[in-house]
Amino acid sequence: WRRNNWGDFSPILSFSSVAFIAVASFNAVMVLLVAYLVWRTRRSIRGKYDIKEERCHGQEDIMCAICCMPCSICHMGRHTADYSTYSAKCCTETGLPQNVQVRSMPPK
């Protein structure tokens, strides 16, 4: 506790600093959650299409998810569909128009 200008005592951390800390903590948790989801998705795509790592063997997916998240998301999108042939559609199961036939990968 400390004395303010009016002679009253007030807590050292004001409401605005507590709110700032809460919002900053929430933002940090959300960034880490999105990075985790990008890492898992990238790792899944790499396993599904049997793509070998080129750099940072064993750590490439997590490093790309943390350091280059927008680039990783764009790369995954370009790898999973040919957007020059079909335009992307929101709220569909595959992100492509409903009439597009999606080819499945042959079993390993």
mmCIF file of C-alpha atoms in Angstrom:
data_model
loop_
_atom_site.group_PDB
_atom_site.id
_atom_site.type_symbol
_atom_site.label_atom_id
_atom_site.label_comp_id
_atom_site.label_asym_id
_atom_site.label_seq_id
_atom_site.Cartn_x
_atom_site.Cartn_y
_atom_site.Cartn_z
ATOM 1 C CA TRP A 1 0.000 0.000 0.000
ATOM 2 C CA ARG A 2 1.116 3.560 -0.621
ATOM 3 C CA ARG A 3 -0.210 7.035 0.084
ATOM 4 C CA ASN A 4 -1.729 8.822 -2.914
ATOM 5 C CA ASN A 5 -1.978 12.610 -3.486
ATOM 6 C CA TRP A 6 -5.145 12.939 -1.400
ATOM 7 C CA GLY A 7 -3.724 11.283 1.691
ATOM 8 C CA ASP A 8 -5.665 8.064 1.152
ATOM 9 C CA PHE A 9 -4.033 4.690 0.903
ATOM 10 C CA SER A 10 -4.427 2.735 -2.317
ATOM 11 C CA PRO A 11 -3.038 -0.545 -3.585
ATOM 12 C CA ILE A 12 0.231 -0.338 -5.508
ATOM 13 C CA LEU A 13 -1.322 -2.067 -8.498
ATOM 14 C CA SER A 14 -4.257 -0.061 -9.730
ATOM 15 C CA PHE A 15 -7.184 -1.561 -11.610
ATOM 16 C CA SER A 16 -5.727 -0.438 -14.952
ATOM 17 C CA SER A 17 -2.445 -2.275 -14.321
ATOM 18 C CA VAL A 18 -4.257 -5.447 -13.272
ATOM 19 C CA ALA A 19 -6.453 -5.228 -16.379
ATOM 20 C CA PHE A 20 -3.361 -4.716 -18.538
ATOM 21 C CA ILE A 21 -1.646 -7.749 -17.016
ATOM 22 C CA ALA A 22 -4.794 -9.853 -17.513
ATOM 23 C CA VAL A 23 -5.188 -8.827 -21.157
ATOM 24 C CA ALA A 24 -1.476 -9.334 -21.885
ATOM 25 C CA SER A 25 -1.566 -12.790 -20.271
ATOM 26 C CA PHE A 26 -4.663 -13.763 -22.241
ATOM 27 C CA ASN A 27 -3.025 -12.596 -25.494
ATOM 28 C CA ALA A 28 0.137 -14.582 -24.732
ATOM 29 C CA VAL A 29 -1.899 -17.733 -24.045
ATOM 30 C CA MET A 30 -3.843 -17.300 -27.298
ATOM 31 C CA VAL A 31 -0.662 -16.810 -29.362
ATOM 32 C CA LEU A 32 0.825 -19.959 -27.831
ATOM 33 C CA LEU A 33 -2.394 -21.887 -28.491
ATOM 34 C CA VAL A 34 -2.478 -20.846 -32.161
ATOM 35 C CA ALA A 35 1.238 -21.671 -32.543
ATOM 36 C CA TYR A 36 0.560 -25.113 -31.038
ATOM 37 C CA LEU A 37 -2.333 -25.721 -33.454
ATOM 38 C CA VAL A 38 -0.253 -24.607 -36.460
ATOM 39 C CA TRP A 39 2.587 -26.887 -35.323
ATOM 40 C CA ARG A 40 0.284 -29.907 -34.974
ATOM 41 C CA THR A 41 -1.409 -29.231 -38.332
ATOM 42 C CA ARG A 42 1.914 -28.753 -40.116
ATOM 43 C CA ARG A 43 3.261 -31.956 -38.581
ATOM 44 C CA SER A 44 0.114 -33.827 -39.631
ATOM 45 C CA ILE A 45 0.358 -32.584 -43.238
ATOM 46 C CA ARG A 46 4.048 -33.509 -43.339
ATOM 47 C CA GLY A 47 3.213 -37.040 -42.162
ATOM 48 C CA LYS A 48 0.226 -37.450 -44.482
ATOM 49 C CA TYR A 49 2.105 -36.442 -47.638
ATOM 50 C CA ASP A 50 5.434 -37.979 -46.511
ATOM 51 C CA ILE A 51 7.335 -34.669 -46.734
ATOM 52 C CA LYS A 52 10.883 -34.754 -45.396
ATOM 53 C CA GLU A 53 12.312 -31.946 -43.286
ATOM 54 C CA GLU A 54 14.985 -29.853 -44.986
ATOM 55 C CA ARG A 55 16.341 -27.815 -42.071
ATOM 56 C CA CYS A 56 16.248 -28.047 -38.265
ATOM 57 C CA HIS A 57 15.701 -31.805 -38.342
ATOM 58 C CA GLY A 58 13.153 -32.740 -35.709
ATOM 59 C CA GLN A 59 12.332 -29.100 -34.929
ATOM 60 C CA GLU A 60 11.364 -27.596 -38.298
ATOM 61 C CA ASP A 61 7.609 -27.665 -37.725
ATOM 62 C CA ILE A 62 7.688 -25.993 -34.310
ATOM 63 C CA MET A 63 10.239 -23.392 -35.425
ATOM 64 C CA CYS A 64 8.164 -22.484 -38.473
ATOM 65 C CA ALA A 65 4.984 -22.346 -36.387
ATOM 66 C CA ILE A 66 6.574 -19.967 -33.874
ATOM 67 C CA CYS A 67 8.826 -17.812 -36.079
ATOM 68 C CA CYS A 68 6.908 -17.752 -39.371
ATOM 69 C CA MET A 69 3.279 -18.471 -38.469
ATOM 70 C CA PRO A 70 1.608 -16.557 -41.353
ATOM 71 C CA CYS A 71 4.003 -18.100 -43.872
ATOM 72 C CA SER A 72 3.368 -21.585 -42.443
ATOM 73 C CA ILE A 73 -0.397 -21.167 -42.718
ATOM 74 C CA CYS A 74 -0.119 -19.967 -46.341
ATOM 75 C CA HIS A 75 2.262 -22.811 -47.194
ATOM 76 C CA MET A 76 -0.104 -25.412 -45.758
ATOM 77 C CA GLY A 77 -2.980 -23.910 -47.735
ATOM 78 C CA ARG A 78 -1.033 -23.938 -50.997
ATOM 79 C CA HIS A 79 0.113 -27.500 -50.398
ATOM 80 C CA THR A 80 -3.313 -28.933 -49.714
ATOM 81 C CA ALA A 81 -5.244 -27.381 -52.652
ATOM 82 C CA ASP A 82 -4.679 -25.790 -56.055
ATOM 83 C CA TYR A 83 -6.191 -22.355 -55.540
ATOM 84 C CA SER A 84 -5.247 -21.204 -59.036
ATOM 85 C CA THR A 85 -7.781 -23.742 -60.400
ATOM 86 C CA TYR A 86 -10.503 -23.439 -57.734
ATOM 87 C CA SER A 87 -11.271 -20.452 -55.560
ATOM 88 C CA ALA A 88 -11.320 -20.945 -51.820
ATOM 89 C CA LYS A 89 -14.716 -21.116 -50.119
ATOM 90 C CA CYS A 90 -15.450 -20.363 -46.496
ATOM 91 C CA CYS A 91 -17.404 -22.750 -44.272
ATOM 92 C CA THR A 92 -16.956 -25.884 -46.367
ATOM 93 C CA GLU A 93 -15.386 -29.099 -45.172
ATOM 94 C CA THR A 94 -12.391 -28.827 -47.510
ATOM 95 C CA GLY A 95 -12.160 -25.073 -48.122
ATOM 96 C CA LEU A 96 -13.017 -25.650 -51.785
ATOM 97 C CA PRO A 97 -16.355 -25.427 -53.649
ATOM 98 C CA GLN A 98 -18.815 -28.262 -52.941
ATOM 99 C CA ASN A 99 -18.643 -29.711 -56.484
ATOM 100 C CA VAL A 100 -14.849 -30.302 -56.387
ATOM 101 C CA GLN A 101 -13.822 -33.944 -56.067
ATOM 102 C CA VAL A 102 -11.152 -34.305 -53.400
ATOM 103 C CA ARG A 103 -8.622 -37.024 -54.091
ATOM 104 C CA SER A 104 -7.563 -39.064 -51.083
ATOM 105 C CA MET A 105 -4.037 -40.256 -50.553
ATOM 106 C CA PRO A 106 -3.300 -43.909 -51.362
ATOM 107 C CA PRO A 107 -2.704 -46.077 -48.284
ATOM 108 C CA LYS A 108 0.921 -46.556 -47.292
#
